mmCIF file of C-alpha atoms in Angstrom:
data_model
loop_
_atom_site.group_PDB
_atom_site.id
_atom_site.type_symbol
_atom_site.label_atom_id
_atom_site.label_comp_id
_atom_site.label_asym_id
_atom_site.label_seq_id
_atom_site.Cartn_x
_atom_site.Cartn_y
_atom_site.Cartn_z
ATOM 1 C CA UNK Q 1 115.644 -28.972 95.652
ATOM 2 C CA UNK Q 2 115.239 -31.143 92.558
ATOM 3 C CA UNK Q 3 113.814 -28.955 89.699
ATOM 4 C CA UNK Q 4 111.273 -31.622 88.729
ATOM 5 C CA UNK Q 5 110.005 -31.864 92.293
ATOM 6 C CA UNK Q 6 109.680 -28.076 92.326
ATOM 7 C CA UNK Q 7 107.452 -28.271 89.227
ATOM 8 C CA UNK Q 8 105.321 -31.001 90.801
ATOM 9 C CA UNK Q 9 104.928 -28.819 93.896
ATOM 10 C CA UNK Q 10 103.855 -25.783 91.826
ATOM 11 C CA UNK Q 11 101.410 -27.893 89.805
ATOM 12 C CA UNK Q 12 100.021 -29.335 93.056
ATOM 13 C CA UNK Q 13 99.336 -25.826 94.358
ATOM 14 C CA UNK Q 14 97.423 -24.799 91.208
ATOM 15 C CA UNK Q 15 95.662 -28.154 91.103
ATOM 16 C CA UNK Q 16 94.611 -27.725 94.721
ATOM 17 C CA UNK Q 17 93.130 -24.283 94.058
ATOM 18 C CA UNK Q 18 91.109 -25.649 91.130
ATOM 19 C CA UNK Q 19 89.947 -28.690 93.108
ATOM 20 C CA UNK Q 20 88.795 -26.578 96.045
ATOM 21 C CA UNK Q 21 86.687 -24.442 93.711
ATOM 22 C CA UNK Q 22 85.272 -27.450 91.842
ATOM 23 C CA UNK Q 23 84.423 -29.576 94.881
ATOM 24 C CA UNK Q 24 82.259 -26.860 96.427
ATOM 25 C CA UNK Q 25 80.778 -25.378 93.250
ATOM 26 C CA UNK Q 26 79.722 -28.656 91.590
ATOM 27 C CA UNK Q 27 77.212 -29.995 94.190
ATOM 28 C CA UNK Q 28 75.607 -26.559 94.489
ATOM 29 C CA UNK Q 29 75.498 -26.194 90.708
ATOM 30 C CA UNK Q 30 73.823 -29.604 90.304
ATOM 31 C CA UNK Q 31 71.364 -28.797 93.104
ATOM 32 C CA UNK Q 32 70.692 -25.408 91.483
ATOM 33 C CA UNK Q 33 69.838 -27.264 88.249
ATOM 34 C CA UNK Q 34 67.270 -29.386 90.153
ATOM 35 C CA UNK Q 35 69.227 -32.641 89.828
ATOM 36 C CA UNK Q 36 68.008 -35.048 92.527
ATOM 37 C CA UNK Q 37 70.226 -36.553 95.231
ATOM 38 C CA UNK Q 38 69.766 -39.989 93.646
ATOM 39 C CA UNK Q 39 70.891 -38.687 90.242
ATOM 40 C CA UNK Q 40 73.862 -36.978 91.868
ATOM 41 C CA UNK Q 41 74.769 -40.366 93.337
ATOM 42 C CA UNK Q 42 74.547 -41.921 89.865
ATOM 43 C CA UNK Q 43 76.785 -39.212 88.375
ATOM 44 C CA UNK Q 44 79.452 -39.749 91.038
ATOM 45 C CA UNK Q 45 79.185 -43.571 90.868
ATOM 46 C CA UNK Q 46 79.541 -43.737 87.066
ATOM 47 C CA UNK Q 47 82.619 -41.536 87.326
ATOM 48 C CA UNK Q 48 84.193 -43.813 89.942
ATOM 49 C CA UNK Q 49 83.533 -46.907 87.813
ATOM 50 C CA UNK Q 50 85.138 -45.383 84.719
ATOM 51 C CA UNK Q 51 88.277 -44.603 86.711
ATOM 52 C CA UNK Q 52 88.973 -48.278 87.414
ATOM 53 C CA UNK Q 53 89.704 -49.314 83.830
ATOM 54 C CA UNK Q 54 91.462 -46.206 82.553
ATOM 55 C CA UNK Q 55 93.678 -45.711 85.583
ATOM 56 C CA UNK Q 56 95.187 -49.201 85.435
ATOM 57 C CA UNK Q 57 95.770 -49.013 81.677
ATOM 58 C CA UNK Q 58 97.497 -45.641 81.915
ATOM 59 C CA UNK Q 59 99.692 -46.974 84.726
ATOM 60 C CA UNK Q 60 100.760 -49.823 82.448
ATOM 61 C CA UNK Q 61 101.512 -47.457 79.557
ATOM 62 C CA UNK Q 62 103.570 -45.138 81.745
ATOM 63 C CA UNK Q 63 105.800 -48.093 82.723
ATOM 64 C CA UNK Q 64 106.531 -48.456 79.000
ATOM 65 C CA UNK Q 65 106.716 -44.928 77.655
ATOM 66 C CA UNK Q 66 107.393 -42.628 80.605
ATOM 67 C CA UNK Q 67 105.352 -40.617 83.078
ATOM 68 C CA UNK Q 68 105.292 -37.093 81.667
ATOM 69 C CA UNK Q 69 102.851 -37.503 78.783
ATOM 70 C CA UNK Q 70 100.187 -39.185 80.921
ATOM 71 C CA UNK Q 71 100.574 -36.779 83.835
ATOM 72 C CA UNK Q 72 100.138 -33.932 81.332
ATOM 73 C CA UNK Q 73 97.069 -35.603 79.805
ATOM 74 C CA UNK Q 74 95.576 -35.923 83.277
ATOM 75 C CA UNK Q 75 95.912 -32.160 83.810
ATOM 76 C CA UNK Q 76 94.464 -31.497 80.345
ATOM 77 C CA UNK Q 77 91.472 -33.800 80.882
ATOM 78 C CA UNK Q 78 90.736 -32.181 84.232
ATOM 79 C CA UNK Q 79 90.812 -28.700 82.676
ATOM 80 C CA UNK Q 80 88.450 -29.810 79.893
ATOM 81 C CA UNK Q 81 85.897 -31.253 82.342
ATOM 82 C CA UNK Q 82 85.914 -28.121 84.502
ATOM 83 C CA UNK Q 83 85.403 -25.809 81.541
ATOM 84 C CA UNK Q 84 82.558 -27.811 79.957
ATOM 85 C CA UNK Q 85 80.650 -28.771 83.134
ATOM 86 C CA UNK Q 86 78.818 -25.412 83.549
ATOM 87 C CA UNK Q 87 77.473 -25.572 79.985
ATOM 88 C CA UNK Q 88 74.872 -28.277 80.660
ATOM 89 C CA UNK Q 89 72.708 -29.882 83.354
ATOM 90 C CA UNK Q 90 72.050 -33.093 81.420
ATOM 91 C CA UNK Q 91 72.644 -36.089 83.731
ATOM 92 C CA UNK Q 92 74.242 -38.252 81.013
ATOM 93 C CA UNK Q 93 76.646 -35.505 79.927
ATOM 94 C CA UNK Q 94 77.440 -34.609 83.523
ATOM 95 C CA UNK Q 95 78.205 -38.285 84.186
ATOM 96 C CA UNK Q 96 80.635 -38.293 81.258
ATOM 97 C CA UNK Q 97 82.328 -35.053 82.342
ATOM 98 C CA UNK Q 98 82.568 -36.232 85.941
ATOM 99 C CA UNK Q 99 84.146 -39.462 84.678
ATOM 100 C CA UNK Q 100 86.731 -37.514 82.658
ATOM 101 C CA UNK Q 101 87.475 -35.280 85.608
ATOM 102 C CA UNK Q 102 87.771 -38.000 88.248
ATOM 103 C CA UNK Q 103 89.780 -40.282 85.967
ATOM 104 C CA UNK Q 104 92.216 -37.436 85.345
ATOM 105 C CA UNK Q 105 92.499 -36.749 89.073
ATOM 106 C CA UNK Q 106 93.211 -40.388 89.892
ATOM 107 C CA UNK Q 107 95.774 -40.787 87.095
ATOM 108 C CA UNK Q 108 97.565 -37.719 88.431
ATOM 109 C CA UNK Q 109 97.474 -39.121 91.980
ATOM 110 C CA UNK Q 110 98.907 -42.484 90.924
ATOM 111 C CA UNK Q 111 101.672 -41.018 88.764
ATOM 112 C CA UNK Q 112 102.554 -38.283 91.240
ATOM 113 C CA UNK Q 113 103.244 -40.895 93.897
ATOM 114 C CA UNK Q 114 105.463 -42.808 91.457
ATOM 115 C CA UNK Q 115 107.271 -39.674 90.251
ATOM 116 C CA UNK Q 116 108.068 -38.514 93.774
ATOM 117 C CA UNK Q 117 109.328 -41.984 94.754
ATOM 118 C CA UNK Q 118 111.529 -42.245 91.656
ATOM 119 C CA UNK Q 119 113.051 -38.820 92.289
ATOM 120 C CA UNK Q 120 113.762 -39.205 96.018
ATOM 121 C CA UNK Q 121 113.151 -42.617 97.602
ATOM 122 C CA UNK Q 122 114.851 -41.783 100.895
ATOM 123 C CA UNK Q 123 112.688 -38.703 101.535
ATOM 124 C CA UNK Q 124 109.536 -40.068 99.941
ATOM 125 C CA UNK Q 125 107.171 -39.597 102.902
ATOM 126 C CA UNK Q 126 108.487 -36.050 103.365
ATOM 127 C CA UNK Q 127 108.002 -35.130 99.701
ATOM 128 C CA UNK Q 128 104.657 -36.854 99.221
ATOM 129 C CA UNK Q 129 103.488 -35.132 102.386
ATOM 130 C CA UNK Q 130 104.638 -31.727 101.134
ATOM 131 C CA UNK Q 131 103.177 -32.048 97.627
ATOM 132 C CA UNK Q 132 99.885 -33.568 98.736
ATOM 133 C CA UNK Q 133 99.754 -31.336 101.801
ATOM 134 C CA UNK Q 134 100.181 -28.143 99.772
ATOM 135 C CA UNK Q 135 97.567 -29.444 97.365
ATOM 136 C CA UNK Q 136 95.074 -29.887 100.194
ATOM 137 C CA UNK Q 137 96.040 -26.545 101.726
ATOM 138 C CA UNK Q 138 95.334 -24.680 98.492
ATOM 139 C CA UNK Q 139 92.115 -26.676 98.078
ATOM 140 C CA UNK Q 140 91.012 -24.921 101.238
ATOM 141 C CA UNK Q 141 91.968 -21.567 99.751
ATOM 142 C CA UNK Q 142 90.099 -22.438 96.553
ATOM 143 C CA UNK Q 143 86.988 -23.251 98.550
ATOM 144 C CA UNK Q 144 87.147 -19.862 100.273
ATOM 145 C CA UNK Q 145 87.541 -18.178 96.873
ATOM 146 C CA UNK Q 146 84.236 -19.693 95.746
ATOM 147 C CA UNK Q 147 82.443 -17.692 98.426
ATOM 148 C CA UNK Q 148 83.857 -14.521 96.865
ATOM 149 C CA UNK Q 149 83.300 -15.637 93.284
ATOM 150 C CA UNK Q 150 79.608 -16.212 93.977
ATOM 151 C CA UNK Q 151 79.124 -12.460 94.285
ATOM 152 C CA UNK Q 152 80.300 -11.950 90.693
ATOM 153 C CA UNK Q 153 80.356 -15.184 88.690
ATOM 154 C CA UNK Q 154 78.000 -17.679 90.357
ATOM 155 C CA UNK Q 155 78.700 -21.421 90.321
ATOM 156 C CA UNK Q 156 79.142 -21.492 86.526
ATOM 157 C CA UNK Q 157 81.842 -18.842 86.546
ATOM 158 C CA UNK Q 158 83.614 -20.522 89.456
ATOM 159 C CA UNK Q 159 83.941 -23.750 87.460
ATOM 160 C CA UNK Q 160 85.366 -21.825 84.489
ATOM 161 C CA UNK Q 161 87.971 -20.186 86.752
ATOM 162 C CA UNK Q 162 88.957 -23.629 88.061
ATOM 163 C CA UNK Q 163 89.427 -24.810 84.471
ATOM 164 C CA UNK Q 164 91.644 -21.818 83.725
ATOM 165 C CA UNK Q 165 93.934 -22.614 86.671
ATOM 166 C CA UNK Q 166 94.327 -26.162 85.369
ATOM 167 C CA UNK Q 167 95.257 -24.890 81.908
ATOM 168 C CA UNK Q 168 98.061 -22.872 83.543
ATOM 169 C CA UNK Q 169 99.206 -25.945 85.505
ATOM 170 C CA UNK Q 170 99.227 -28.001 82.310
ATOM 171 C CA UNK Q 171 101.384 -25.445 80.464
ATOM 172 C CA UNK Q 172 103.871 -25.141 83.332
ATOM 173 C CA UNK Q 173 104.258 -28.914 83.570
ATOM 174 C CA UNK Q 174 104.621 -29.495 79.818
ATOM 175 C CA UNK Q 175 107.154 -26.692 79.369
ATOM 176 C CA UNK Q 176 109.250 -27.120 82.526
ATOM 177 C CA UNK Q 177 109.161 -30.764 83.626
ATOM 178 C CA UNK Q 178 111.827 -33.064 82.139
ATOM 179 C CA UNK Q 179 111.838 -36.855 82.222
ATOM 180 C CA UNK Q 180 114.707 -38.019 84.470
ATOM 181 C CA UNK Q 181 115.965 -40.289 81.699
ATOM 182 C CA UNK Q 182 115.425 -40.727 77.976
ATOM 183 C CA UNK Q 183 112.321 -42.762 77.248
ATOM 184 C CA UNK Q 184 111.543 -44.610 74.034
ATOM 185 C CA UNK Q 185 107.888 -44.290 73.168
ATOM 186 C CA UNK Q 186 105.875 -47.180 71.791
ATOM 187 C CA UNK Q 187 106.154 -47.877 68.083
ATOM 188 C CA UNK Q 188 102.588 -49.192 67.965
ATOM 189 C CA UNK Q 189 99.466 -48.943 70.097
ATOM 190 C CA UNK Q 190 99.225 -51.533 72.882
ATOM 191 C CA UNK Q 191 95.566 -52.349 73.565
ATOM 192 C CA UNK Q 192 94.253 -53.148 77.050
ATOM 193 C CA UNK Q 193 94.652 -56.787 78.020
ATOM 194 C CA UNK Q 194 92.796 -58.714 80.756
ATOM 195 C CA UNK Q 195 96.128 -59.539 82.436
ATOM 196 C CA UNK Q 196 96.517 -55.847 83.259
ATOM 197 C CA UNK Q 197 93.473 -56.172 85.508
ATOM 198 C CA UNK Q 198 94.604 -59.379 87.220
ATOM 199 C CA UNK Q 199 94.261 -58.529 90.907
ATOM 200 C CA UNK Q 200 95.775 -61.856 91.955
ATOM 201 C CA UNK Q 201 99.057 -60.935 90.278
ATOM 202 C CA UNK Q 202 99.749 -58.280 92.888
ATOM 203 C CA UNK Q 203 102.208 -58.900 95.752
ATOM 204 C CA UNK Q 204 100.512 -60.134 98.949
ATOM 205 C CA UNK Q 205 100.825 -56.873 100.870
ATOM 206 C CA UNK Q 206 99.313 -54.869 98.020
ATOM 207 C CA UNK Q 207 96.346 -57.256 97.852
ATOM 208 C CA UNK Q 208 95.638 -56.578 101.522
ATOM 209 C CA UNK Q 209 95.935 -52.805 101.078
ATOM 210 C CA UNK Q 210 93.689 -52.981 98.003
ATOM 211 C CA UNK Q 211 90.893 -54.935 99.715
ATOM 212 C CA UNK Q 212 91.010 -52.736 102.820
ATOM 213 C CA UNK Q 213 91.097 -49.653 100.626
ATOM 214 C CA UNK Q 214 88.018 -50.803 98.702
ATOM 215 C CA UNK Q 215 85.995 -51.110 101.919
ATOM 216 C CA UNK Q 216 87.413 -47.864 103.284
ATOM 217 C CA UNK Q 217 86.531 -46.202 99.964
ATOM 218 C CA UNK Q 218 82.872 -47.155 100.364
ATOM 219 C CA UNK Q 219 82.713 -45.597 103.815
ATOM 220 C CA UNK Q 220 84.776 -42.517 103.007
ATOM 221 C CA UNK Q 221 82.937 -41.711 99.776
ATOM 222 C CA UNK Q 222 79.568 -42.055 101.502
ATOM 223 C CA UNK Q 223 80.446 -38.958 103.544
ATOM 224 C CA UNK Q 224 82.838 -37.208 101.128
ATOM 225 C CA UNK Q 225 80.934 -37.175 97.836
ATOM 226 C CA UNK Q 226 78.208 -34.635 96.988
ATOM 227 C CA UNK Q 227 76.684 -34.975 100.491
ATOM 228 C CA UNK Q 228 79.680 -33.379 102.234
ATOM 229 C CA UNK Q 229 78.695 -29.709 101.668
ATOM 230 C CA UNK Q 230 74.976 -30.501 101.590
ATOM 231 C CA UNK Q 231 75.166 -32.228 105.008
ATOM 232 C CA UNK Q 232 76.090 -28.953 106.721
ATOM 233 C CA UNK Q 233 73.729 -26.928 104.530
ATOM 234 C CA UNK Q 234 70.685 -29.135 105.096
ATOM 235 C CA UNK Q 235 71.103 -30.445 108.643
ATOM 236 C CA UNK Q 236 72.533 -27.274 110.207
ATOM 237 C CA UNK Q 237 70.996 -24.711 107.807
ATOM 238 C CA UNK Q 238 74.448 -23.301 107.031
ATOM 239 C CA UNK Q 239 74.758 -20.729 104.231
ATOM 240 C CA UNK Q 240 76.977 -21.402 101.178
ATOM 241 C CA UNK Q 241 79.556 -18.979 102.624
ATOM 242 C CA UNK Q 242 79.651 -20.815 105.967
ATOM 243 C CA UNK Q 243 79.902 -24.160 104.158
ATOM 244 C CA UNK Q 244 82.781 -22.734 102.106
ATOM 245 C CA UNK Q 245 84.631 -21.808 105.319
ATOM 246 C CA UNK Q 246 84.006 -25.280 106.802
ATOM 247 C CA UNK Q 247 85.245 -27.102 103.698
ATOM 248 C CA UNK Q 248 88.232 -24.772 103.413
ATOM 249 C CA UNK Q 249 89.266 -25.498 106.997
ATOM 250 C CA UNK Q 250 88.637 -29.191 106.287
ATOM 251 C CA UNK Q 251 91.371 -29.090 103.626
ATOM 252 C CA UNK Q 252 93.747 -26.963 105.715
ATOM 253 C CA UNK Q 253 93.410 -29.242 108.739
ATOM 254 C CA UNK Q 254 94.242 -32.211 106.491
ATOM 255 C CA UNK Q 255 97.211 -30.401 104.950
ATOM 256 C CA UNK Q 256 99.000 -29.352 108.143
ATOM 257 C CA UNK Q 257 100.001 -32.804 109.452
ATOM 258 C CA UNK Q 258 100.952 -33.864 105.920
ATOM 259 C CA UNK Q 259 103.293 -30.907 105.515
ATOM 260 C CA UNK Q 260 104.862 -30.949 108.976
ATOM 261 C CA UNK Q 261 104.577 -34.539 110.253
ATOM 262 C CA UNK Q 262 105.127 -36.713 107.148
ATOM 263 C CA UNK Q 263 108.921 -36.515 107.244
ATOM 264 C CA UNK Q 264 108.901 -38.289 110.632
ATOM 265 C CA UNK Q 265 106.832 -41.226 109.358
ATOM 266 C CA UNK Q 266 109.626 -43.628 108.463
ATOM 267 C CA UNK Q 267 108.963 -46.570 110.794
ATOM 268 C CA UNK Q 268 105.959 -48.631 111.939
ATOM 269 C CA UNK Q 269 104.015 -47.621 108.839
ATOM 270 C CA UNK Q 270 101.538 -50.467 109.263
ATOM 271 C CA UNK Q 271 100.447 -49.320 112.710
ATOM 272 C CA UNK Q 272 100.424 -45.652 111.742
ATOM 273 C CA UNK Q 273 98.062 -46.593 108.915
ATOM 274 C CA UNK Q 274 95.814 -48.691 111.163
ATOM 275 C CA UNK Q 275 95.506 -46.482 114.239
ATOM 276 C CA UNK Q 276 94.947 -43.195 112.468
ATOM 277 C CA UNK Q 277 92.500 -44.702 109.998
ATOM 278 C CA UNK Q 278 90.510 -45.983 112.986
ATOM 279 C CA UNK Q 279 90.481 -42.506 114.555
ATOM 280 C CA UNK Q 280 89.320 -41.008 111.253
ATOM 281 C CA UNK Q 281 86.442 -43.466 110.933
ATOM 282 C CA UNK Q 282 85.191 -42.967 114.489
ATOM 283 C CA UNK Q 283 85.328 -39.198 114.065
ATOM 284 C CA UNK Q 284 83.182 -39.269 110.923
ATOM 285 C CA UNK Q 285 80.503 -41.407 112.584
ATOM 286 C CA UNK Q 286 80.548 -39.256 115.714
ATOM 287 C CA UNK Q 287 79.912 -36.120 113.634
ATOM 288 C CA UNK Q 288 76.522 -37.505 112.604
ATOM 289 C CA UNK Q 289 75.457 -37.780 116.248
ATOM 290 C CA UNK Q 290 75.775 -34.042 116.991
ATOM 291 C CA UNK Q 291 72.304 -32.388 117.168
ATOM 292 C CA UNK Q 292 71.379 -29.765 114.553
ATOM 293 C CA UNK Q 293 71.752 -26.616 116.728
ATOM 294 C CA UNK Q 294 75.428 -27.356 117.444
ATOM 295 C CA UNK Q 295 77.005 -26.691 114.044
ATOM 296 C CA UNK Q 296 80.505 -25.777 115.216
ATOM 297 C CA UNK Q 297 80.635 -28.641 117.701
ATOM 298 C CA UNK Q 298 79.921 -31.009 114.801
ATOM 299 C CA UNK Q 299 82.570 -29.266 112.705
ATOM 300 C CA UNK Q 300 85.144 -29.636 115.481
ATOM 301 C CA UNK Q 301 84.444 -33.353 115.850
ATOM 302 C CA UNK Q 302 84.577 -33.768 112.088
ATOM 303 C CA UNK Q 303 87.965 -32.035 111.815
ATOM 304 C CA UNK Q 304 89.495 -34.766 113.975
ATOM 305 C CA UNK Q 305 89.206 -37.164 111.009
ATOM 306 C CA UNK Q 306 91.770 -35.034 109.151
ATOM 307 C CA UNK Q 307 94.036 -33.638 111.842
ATOM 308 C CA UNK Q 308 94.486 -36.963 113.653
ATOM 309 C CA UNK Q 309 93.372 -39.181 110.782
ATOM 310 C CA UNK Q 310 93.925 -38.862 107.058
ATOM 311 C CA UNK Q 311 96.614 -36.208 107.429
ATOM 312 C CA UNK Q 312 98.820 -38.813 109.125
ATOM 313 C CA UNK Q 313 97.842 -42.212 107.685
ATOM 314 C CA UNK Q 314 97.808 -41.120 104.019
ATOM 315 C CA UNK Q 315 101.619 -40.686 103.688
ATOM 316 C CA UNK Q 316 102.094 -44.090 105.341
ATOM 317 C CA UNK Q 317 99.590 -45.575 102.877
ATOM 318 C CA UNK Q 318 101.465 -44.147 99.871
ATOM 319 C CA UNK Q 319 104.806 -45.325 101.272
ATOM 320 C CA UNK Q 320 103.551 -48.879 101.867
ATOM 321 C CA UNK Q 321 102.325 -49.088 98.278
ATOM 322 C CA UNK Q 322 105.656 -47.908 96.845
ATOM 323 C CA UNK Q 323 107.716 -50.151 99.119
ATOM 324 C CA UNK Q 324 105.759 -53.222 98.028
ATOM 325 C CA UNK Q 325 105.440 -52.395 94.306
ATOM 326 C CA UNK Q 326 107.712 -54.157 91.823
ATOM 327 C CA UNK Q 327 110.305 -51.936 90.126
ATOM 328 C CA UNK Q 328 109.523 -53.039 86.577
ATOM 329 C CA UNK Q 329 105.763 -52.545 87.009
ATOM 330 C CA UNK Q 330 105.720 -49.832 89.659
ATOM 331 C CA UNK Q 331 103.125 -47.571 88.018
ATOM 332 C CA UNK Q 332 100.913 -50.527 87.069
ATOM 333 C CA UNK Q 333 101.011 -51.946 90.616
ATOM 334 C CA UNK Q 334 100.348 -48.519 92.126
ATOM 335 C CA UNK Q 335 97.513 -47.778 89.721
ATOM 336 C CA UNK Q 336 95.963 -51.194 90.250
ATOM 337 C CA UNK Q 337 95.859 -50.859 94.053
ATOM 338 C CA UNK Q 338 94.491 -47.316 93.915
ATOM 339 C CA UNK Q 339 91.957 -48.292 91.241
ATOM 340 C CA UNK Q 340 90.618 -51.121 93.412
ATOM 341 C CA UNK Q 341 90.445 -48.668 96.315
ATOM 342 C CA UNK Q 342 88.513 -46.318 94.034
ATOM 343 C CA UNK Q 343 85.906 -48.978 93.247
ATOM 344 C CA UNK Q 344 84.603 -48.284 96.722
ATOM 345 C CA UNK Q 345 83.690 -44.840 95.421
ATOM 346 C CA UNK Q 346 81.267 -46.516 93.010
ATOM 347 C CA UNK Q 347 79.252 -47.966 95.874
ATOM 348 C CA UNK Q 348 79.624 -45.081 98.331
ATOM 349 C CA UNK Q 349 77.809 -42.302 96.397
ATOM 350 C CA UNK Q 350 74.935 -44.645 95.495
ATOM 351 C CA UNK Q 351 74.631 -45.595 99.158
ATOM 352 C CA UNK Q 352 74.910 -41.925 100.167
ATOM 353 C CA UNK Q 353 72.151 -40.829 97.776
ATOM 354 C CA UNK Q 354 69.759 -43.356 99.308
ATOM 355 C CA UNK Q 355 70.796 -42.702 102.927
ATOM 356 C CA UNK Q 356 70.722 -38.927 102.493
ATOM 357 C CA UNK Q 357 67.108 -39.087 101.283
ATOM 358 C CA UNK Q 358 66.213 -40.811 104.584
ATOM 359 C CA UNK Q 359 68.321 -38.758 106.991
ATOM 360 C CA UNK Q 360 71.009 -36.120 106.450
ATOM 361 C CA UNK Q 361 73.104 -37.817 109.171
ATOM 362 C CA UNK Q 362 73.072 -41.368 107.825
ATOM 363 C CA UNK Q 363 75.838 -41.092 105.162
ATOM 364 C CA UNK Q 364 78.264 -39.848 107.827
ATOM 365 C CA UNK Q 365 77.241 -42.308 110.521
ATOM 366 C CA UNK Q 366 77.224 -45.480 108.423
ATOM 367 C CA UNK Q 367 80.129 -44.301 106.259
ATOM 368 C CA UNK Q 368 82.377 -44.072 109.310
ATOM 369 C CA UNK Q 369 81.393 -47.545 110.512
ATOM 370 C CA UNK Q 370 82.080 -49.095 107.102
ATOM 371 C CA UNK Q 371 85.473 -47.389 106.940
ATOM 372 C CA UNK Q 372 86.314 -48.624 110.444
ATOM 373 C CA UNK Q 373 85.740 -52.248 109.398
ATOM 374 C CA UNK Q 374 88.635 -52.012 106.911
ATOM 375 C CA UNK Q 375 91.078 -51.707 109.818
ATOM 376 C CA UNK Q 376 90.652 -55.396 110.686
ATOM 377 C CA UNK Q 377 91.846 -56.429 107.227
ATOM 378 C CA UNK Q 378 94.976 -54.284 107.552
ATOM 379 C CA UNK Q 379 95.987 -56.282 110.629
ATOM 380 C CA UNK Q 380 97.102 -58.999 108.195
ATOM 381 C CA UNK Q 381 99.919 -56.782 106.857
ATOM 382 C CA UNK Q 382 103.403 -57.927 107.810
#
């Protein structure tokens, strides 16, 4: 096994643990601080908007000066946001910290895809499935850990523990990862330029994936932002410990097909992407239709969106982006597509905050339908 890929795998495991803790602890912490659903939507939307500009710029810089420094900065920024978040309940500050955190996560996602492709193109779907799959698997473990931490540390302490794990990941990556080739860093600062954000400069296939991803992002984020744990807590009256188990299994169910199926996804990537995204979308909408007394029936229907949905189409999605990105601007192209996809996460949380105040089921029901509509755009892929 390539030593650099081993380091990425180890970092992914630690990152997953921290993410699992953060994703469950943050909504409960904000709710505990009496922050309204609408303000939670604003916090998540501002974060998603900030990602768009920074992510593309960092992708451009990494094409010039190498990947390592920006991947390391992403881990550092994530650790900082986790450690500072429990110190305040101010909406403006929380919006800033959420922006730092989500931007760091998305930079890591973009560069990890590029790094894996540059280290092993032939086994890309296998490796991206393993690294992302283990990340999701340990997210599930991290979510379970929150249930135990609550007995001793509360939501504040859980967020601090997540930050500590990210500090360890940062140190391991900085000390052990080596650039595959010597890279000359910039002699002077290169400021952002409007051409970096020129969507029309992307190859045709990437434009299609970007537009479909934007629409899918709206639908997915409507059900996967702060409302995800609160949906089960409010509609089904599930305790924080039960919600922790549900969200943990949610990550594990997503991880399993990524780890064990991804290596077989080498052909018909377009149709793999389309069919399994459609199944995911239908599953999310169907979850909203399950009556309140039937918690575990709803959970079972919801798990379909990972096991026979995102766990299979995601590796195909990453592979299609890498196959259609230009060699000289690979990180910029990748970052640009994923950033446009992420713009959907600006709209989704705002929509979710409004829908959730009307009915706990609406973000899931309408989110799934919106996501399903993106499938028709993907039919235009060659």
